[in-house]
XYZ file of C-alpha atoms in Angstrom:
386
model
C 10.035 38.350 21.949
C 11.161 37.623 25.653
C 14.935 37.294 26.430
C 16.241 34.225 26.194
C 17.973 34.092 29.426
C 15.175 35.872 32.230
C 15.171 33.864 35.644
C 12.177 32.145 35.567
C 12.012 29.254 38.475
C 10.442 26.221 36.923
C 9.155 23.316 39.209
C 10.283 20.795 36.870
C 14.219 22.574 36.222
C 16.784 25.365 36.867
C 15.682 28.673 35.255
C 17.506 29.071 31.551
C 20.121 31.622 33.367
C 20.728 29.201 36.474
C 21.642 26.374 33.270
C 23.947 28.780 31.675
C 25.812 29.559 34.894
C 26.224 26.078 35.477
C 27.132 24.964 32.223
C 29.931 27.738 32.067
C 30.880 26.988 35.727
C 31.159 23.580 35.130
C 33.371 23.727 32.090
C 35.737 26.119 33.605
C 36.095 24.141 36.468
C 37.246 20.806 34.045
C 39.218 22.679 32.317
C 40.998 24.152 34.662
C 41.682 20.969 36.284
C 42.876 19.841 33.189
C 44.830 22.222 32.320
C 48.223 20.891 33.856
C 48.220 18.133 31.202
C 46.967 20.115 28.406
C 49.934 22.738 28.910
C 52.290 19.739 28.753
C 50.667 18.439 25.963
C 50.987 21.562 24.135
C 54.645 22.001 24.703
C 55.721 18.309 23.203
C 53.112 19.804 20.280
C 55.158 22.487 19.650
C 58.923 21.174 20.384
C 60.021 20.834 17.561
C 58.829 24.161 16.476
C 59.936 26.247 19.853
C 63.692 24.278 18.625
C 63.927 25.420 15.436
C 62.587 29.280 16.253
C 65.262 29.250 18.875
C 68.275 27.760 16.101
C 68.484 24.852 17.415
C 68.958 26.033 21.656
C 67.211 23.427 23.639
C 67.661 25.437 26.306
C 64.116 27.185 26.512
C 62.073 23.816 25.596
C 64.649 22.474 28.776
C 63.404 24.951 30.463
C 59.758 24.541 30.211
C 60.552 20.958 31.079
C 62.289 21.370 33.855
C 59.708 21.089 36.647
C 55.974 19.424 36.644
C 56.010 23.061 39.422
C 56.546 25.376 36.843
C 53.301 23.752 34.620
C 50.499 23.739 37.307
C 51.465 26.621 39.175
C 53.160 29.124 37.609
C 51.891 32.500 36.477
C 51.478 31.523 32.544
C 49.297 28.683 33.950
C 47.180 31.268 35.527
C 46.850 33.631 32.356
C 46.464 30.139 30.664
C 43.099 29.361 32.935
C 42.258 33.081 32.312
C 41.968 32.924 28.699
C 40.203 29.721 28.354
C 37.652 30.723 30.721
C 37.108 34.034 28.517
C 37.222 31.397 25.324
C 34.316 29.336 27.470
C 32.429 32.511 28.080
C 32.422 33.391 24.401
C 30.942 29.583 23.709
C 28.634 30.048 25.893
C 27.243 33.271 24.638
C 27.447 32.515 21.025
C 25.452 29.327 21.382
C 22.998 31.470 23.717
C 22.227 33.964 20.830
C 22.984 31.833 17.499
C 22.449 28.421 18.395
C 18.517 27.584 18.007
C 18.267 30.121 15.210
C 20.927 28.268 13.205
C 19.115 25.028 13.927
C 15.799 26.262 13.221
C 17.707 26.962 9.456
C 19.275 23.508 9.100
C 16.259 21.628 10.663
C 17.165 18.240 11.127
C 14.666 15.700 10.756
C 14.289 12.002 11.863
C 13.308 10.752 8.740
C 15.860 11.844 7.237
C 17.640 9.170 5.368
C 21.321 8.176 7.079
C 23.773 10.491 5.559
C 21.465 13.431 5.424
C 21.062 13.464 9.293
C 24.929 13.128 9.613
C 25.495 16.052 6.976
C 23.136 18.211 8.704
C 24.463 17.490 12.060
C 27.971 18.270 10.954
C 26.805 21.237 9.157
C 25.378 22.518 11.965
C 27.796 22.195 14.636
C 30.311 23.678 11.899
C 28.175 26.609 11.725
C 27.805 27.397 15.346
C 31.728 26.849 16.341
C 32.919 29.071 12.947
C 30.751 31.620 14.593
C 32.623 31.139 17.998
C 35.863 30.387 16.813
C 35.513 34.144 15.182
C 35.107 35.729 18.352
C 37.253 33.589 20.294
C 39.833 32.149 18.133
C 41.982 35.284 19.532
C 41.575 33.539 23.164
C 42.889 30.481 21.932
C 46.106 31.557 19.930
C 47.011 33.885 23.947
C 46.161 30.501 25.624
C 48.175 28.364 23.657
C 51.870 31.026 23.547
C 51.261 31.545 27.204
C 51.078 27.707 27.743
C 54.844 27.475 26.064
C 56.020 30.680 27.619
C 55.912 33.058 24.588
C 54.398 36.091 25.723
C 52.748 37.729 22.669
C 54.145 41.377 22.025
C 50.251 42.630 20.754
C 47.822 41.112 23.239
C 44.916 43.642 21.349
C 41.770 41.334 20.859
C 40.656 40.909 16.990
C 38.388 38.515 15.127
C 39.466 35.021 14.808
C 39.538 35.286 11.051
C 41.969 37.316 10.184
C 44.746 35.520 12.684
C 47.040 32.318 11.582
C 45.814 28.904 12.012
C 41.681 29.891 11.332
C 41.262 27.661 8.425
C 43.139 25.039 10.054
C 40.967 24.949 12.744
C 37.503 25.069 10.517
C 38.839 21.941 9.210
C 39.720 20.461 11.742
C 36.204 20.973 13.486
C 34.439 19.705 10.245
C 36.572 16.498 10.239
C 36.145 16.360 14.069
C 31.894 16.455 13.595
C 31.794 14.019 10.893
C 33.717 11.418 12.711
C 31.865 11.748 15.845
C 28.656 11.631 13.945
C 29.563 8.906 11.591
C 31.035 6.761 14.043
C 27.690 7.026 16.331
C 26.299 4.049 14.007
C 29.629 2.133 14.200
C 29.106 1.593 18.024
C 25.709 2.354 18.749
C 24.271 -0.937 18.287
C 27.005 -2.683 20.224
C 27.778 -0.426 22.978
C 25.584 1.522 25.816
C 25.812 5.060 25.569
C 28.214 6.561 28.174
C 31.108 3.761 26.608
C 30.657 4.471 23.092
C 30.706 7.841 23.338
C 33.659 7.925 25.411
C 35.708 6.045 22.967
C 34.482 8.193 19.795
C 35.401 11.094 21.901
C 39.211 9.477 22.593
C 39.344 7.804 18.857
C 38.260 11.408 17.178
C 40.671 13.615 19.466
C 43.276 11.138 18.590
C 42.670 11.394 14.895
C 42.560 15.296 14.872
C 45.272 15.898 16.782
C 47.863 16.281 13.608
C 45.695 19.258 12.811
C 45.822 20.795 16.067
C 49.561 20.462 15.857
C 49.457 22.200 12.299
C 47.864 24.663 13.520
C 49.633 25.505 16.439
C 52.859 25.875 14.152
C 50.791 28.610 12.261
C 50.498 30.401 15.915
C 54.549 30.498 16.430
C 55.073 31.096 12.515
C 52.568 32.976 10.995
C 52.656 30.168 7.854
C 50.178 28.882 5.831
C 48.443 25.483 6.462
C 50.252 23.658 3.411
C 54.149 25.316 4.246
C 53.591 24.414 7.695
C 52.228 20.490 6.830
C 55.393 20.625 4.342
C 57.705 22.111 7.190
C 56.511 19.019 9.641
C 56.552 16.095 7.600
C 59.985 16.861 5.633
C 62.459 17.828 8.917
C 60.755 15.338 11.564
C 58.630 13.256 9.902
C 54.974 12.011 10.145
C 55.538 11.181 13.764
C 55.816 14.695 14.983
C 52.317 15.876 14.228
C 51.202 13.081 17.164
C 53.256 14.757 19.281
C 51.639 15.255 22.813
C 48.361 13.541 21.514
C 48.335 10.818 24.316
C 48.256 13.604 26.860
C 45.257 15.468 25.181
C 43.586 11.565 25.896
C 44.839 12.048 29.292
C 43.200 15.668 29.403
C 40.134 14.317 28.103
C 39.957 11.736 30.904
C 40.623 14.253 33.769
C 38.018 16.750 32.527
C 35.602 13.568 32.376
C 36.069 12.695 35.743
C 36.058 16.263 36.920
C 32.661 16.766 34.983
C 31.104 13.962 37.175
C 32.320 15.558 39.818
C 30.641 18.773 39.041
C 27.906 17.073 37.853
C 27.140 15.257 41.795
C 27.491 19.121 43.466
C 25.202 20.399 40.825
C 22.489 17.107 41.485
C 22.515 18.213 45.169
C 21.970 21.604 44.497
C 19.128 20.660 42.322
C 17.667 18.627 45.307
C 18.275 21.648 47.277
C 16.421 23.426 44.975
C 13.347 21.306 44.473
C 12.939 20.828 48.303
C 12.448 24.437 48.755
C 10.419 25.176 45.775
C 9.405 22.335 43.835
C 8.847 18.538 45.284
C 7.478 18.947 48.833
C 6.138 21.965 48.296
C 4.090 20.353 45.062
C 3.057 17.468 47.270
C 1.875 19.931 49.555
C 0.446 21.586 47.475
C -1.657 18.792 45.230
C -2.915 17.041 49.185
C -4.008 20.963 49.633
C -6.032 20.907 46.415
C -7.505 17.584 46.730
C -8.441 18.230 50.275
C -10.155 21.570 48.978
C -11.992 20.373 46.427
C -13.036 17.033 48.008
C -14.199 18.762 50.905
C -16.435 21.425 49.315
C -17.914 18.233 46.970
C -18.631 16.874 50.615
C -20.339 19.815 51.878
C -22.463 20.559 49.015
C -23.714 17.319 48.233
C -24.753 17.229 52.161
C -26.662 20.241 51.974
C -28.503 19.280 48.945
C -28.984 16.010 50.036
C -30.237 16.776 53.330
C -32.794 20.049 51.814
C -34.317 17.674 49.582
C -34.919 15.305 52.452
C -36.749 17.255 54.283
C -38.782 18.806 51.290
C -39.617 15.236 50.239
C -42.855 15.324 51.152
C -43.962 18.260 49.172
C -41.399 17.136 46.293
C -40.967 13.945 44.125
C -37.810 11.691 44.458
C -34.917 13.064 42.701
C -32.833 11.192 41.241
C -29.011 11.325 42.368
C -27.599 12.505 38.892
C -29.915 15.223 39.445
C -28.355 16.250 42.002
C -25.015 15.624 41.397
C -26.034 18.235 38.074
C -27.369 20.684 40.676
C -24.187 20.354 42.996
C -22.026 20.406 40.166
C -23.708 23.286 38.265
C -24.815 25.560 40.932
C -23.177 24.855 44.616
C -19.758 23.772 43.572
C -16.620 26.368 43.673
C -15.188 26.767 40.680
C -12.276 28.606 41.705
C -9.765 25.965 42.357
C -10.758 23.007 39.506
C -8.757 22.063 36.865
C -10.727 21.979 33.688
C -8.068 19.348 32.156
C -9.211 15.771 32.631
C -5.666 14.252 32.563
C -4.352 16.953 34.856
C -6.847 16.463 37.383
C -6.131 12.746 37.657
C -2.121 13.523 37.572
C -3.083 15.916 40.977
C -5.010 13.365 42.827
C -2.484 10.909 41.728
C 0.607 13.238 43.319
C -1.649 13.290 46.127
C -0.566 10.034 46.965
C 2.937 10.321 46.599
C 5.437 9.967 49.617
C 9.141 10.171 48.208
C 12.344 9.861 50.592
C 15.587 11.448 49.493
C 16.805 8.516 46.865
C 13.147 8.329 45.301
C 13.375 12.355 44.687
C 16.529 11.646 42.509
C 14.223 9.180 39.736
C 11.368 12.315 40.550
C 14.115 14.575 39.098
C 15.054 12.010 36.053
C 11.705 11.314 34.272
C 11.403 13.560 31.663
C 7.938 13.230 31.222
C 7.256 13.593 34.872
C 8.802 16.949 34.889
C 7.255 18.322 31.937
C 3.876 17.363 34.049
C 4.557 19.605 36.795
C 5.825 22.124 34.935
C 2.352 22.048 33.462
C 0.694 21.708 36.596
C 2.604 25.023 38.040
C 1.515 27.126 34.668
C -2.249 26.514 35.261
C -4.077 29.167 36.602
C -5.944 27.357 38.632
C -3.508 25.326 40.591
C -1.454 28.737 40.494
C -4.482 29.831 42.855
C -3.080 27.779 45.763
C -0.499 29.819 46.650
């Protein structure tokens, strides 16, 4: 079996490894970005917490407060960045190696009745993050003490399993799934797309974000997920576990708008892309073909025209499907047709096309367009043009 990431340049998209550096790119770019606001989310998460480790001093959760400076730019912000990116890389390569194989298992179909789909849907996003969150749960526990200044005495990497808060945050990504899947038929029939699935994403963050503070107590404590809910709720109340949960909506925001951002450099390059090796060069390409293959019909049916013409005294009248049998049959080259029917046409029919720079951009967006050309470049016969 090939290997699922080999550069192979595709008329119709980026090459599987050109996707994965992009995807990866593009998430370590938001979150970096974001990262400001999640650090100062995290440290209102873990006040309380960081106050009662410390006997009641305010004066280290004073000084982590001190100066918006000492967030963003400092070098714990830096290590921060460092370990998410390594927690990114490990998402990316788990889902690379696990992710259609677990899907394959769980198989979800559309007729599937309602709360099937949703079950399987959870079950399999549950599957796939438990197998990340078990390689990179470490990365997330370094991220998280180095966002509220505890440097970690052991910084030796080990499975996320056997560390504090890995239950908690199993949970949490089950409850997490099923709301966003649930909720999909709440607001699906009432809202477009991009604004419902904004809000789910707010609303579920939001919901979860008592767990996330649970958990993040097990990090400084080393307690279990019931002594720590207990520890919470009885010294500061039900309050405390939304601590810092309207800046993780205001990190969810930024890395939105910095995904859209990333999203417009990654469009150009894609235009970049397809100018050099895909959309004028296919245009050229199909005119090229049509041109060949018109032209040889041309000459052939001339020259068997024009032989029977001046044999027509010696020979009967022949009709012109006759010939047309003979050209086809016997003069015609081969070498460049396209046996498919419905290919053929597509050719002549890109033949035509003249796009300008905005009409490349709904080129790039039909789906089924693509998935043409892509066809079109794996026939051997087209492939003979260049």
């Amino acid at each position: 079996m090939a290997a699922p990431y080999i550069s192979n340049p595709y008329a119709s998209g980026l090459s599987n490894i050109e996707k994965f550096v992009f995807s990866l790119c593009r998430s370590a770019f938001c979150h970096s970005a974001a990262m400001p606001m999640h650090r100062y989310g995290t440290i209102l998460q873990c006040k309380n917490t960081l106050i009662e480790m410390d006997d009641g001093d305010v004066t280290h959760f004073e000084q982590l407060m001190s100066s918006w400076r000492n967030i963003v730019v400092d070098q714990n912000s830096a290590i921060a960045v460092k370990y998410r990116t390594c927690l990114l890389l490990t998402s990316h390569a788990t889902a690379a190696v696990f992710k259609d194989r677990v899907k394959r298992r769980i198989n979800v179909q559309r007729t599937d009745k309602r709360h099937i789909r949703i079950l399987k849907r959870v079950l399999f996003s549950t599957v796939t993050r438990v197998i990340t969150f078990s390689f990179g749960h470490w990365f997330t526990t370094m991220q998280s003490l180095y966002c509220i200044d505890k440097t970690p005495h052991d910084a030796q990497w080990r499975f996320g399993f056997t560390q504090s808060g890995f239950g908690t945050l199993c949970v949490t990504t089950i409850l997490d799934q099923l709301l966003w899947y649930s909720s999909y038929y709440w607001f699906a029939p009432f809202l477009s797309k991009p604004i419902h699935s904004k809000i789910r994403t707010y609303a579920s963050n939001f919901l979860i974000h008592p767990l996330y503070t649970i958990m993040r107590r097990q990090m400084l404590t080393g307690e279990s997920m019931m002594d720590a809910i207990r520890a919470l709720i009885t010294r500061y109340g039900y309050r405390s576990l939304f601590d810092g949960a309207l800046c993780e909506i205001g990190r969810s925001i930024i890395y939105d708008v910095c995904g859209k951002l990333f999203d417009v450099v990654l469009k150009k390059y894609v235009l970049w892309k397809y100018d050099v090796y895909g959309i004028c060069n296919t245009l050229d390409l199909c005119q090229e073909y049509v041109h060949i293959v018109s032209r040889d019909s041309l000459l052939v049916h001339g020259w068997v025209r024009e032989f029977i013409a001046q044999d027509q005294k010696r020979h009967p009248y022949i009709p012109t499907h006759i010939v047309d049998l003979i050209v086809n049959d016997f003069y015609h080259e081969k070498q460049f047709d396209i046996v498919d029917t419905k290919m053929h046409k597509f050719v002549h029919r890109l033949s035509k096309t003249r796009l300008d720079a905005h009409q490349q951009s709904t080129f790039l967006s039909d789906g089924q367009f693509q998935n043409n050309v892509k066809r079109l470049f794996e026939n051997k016969k087209f492939q003979r043009m260049w």
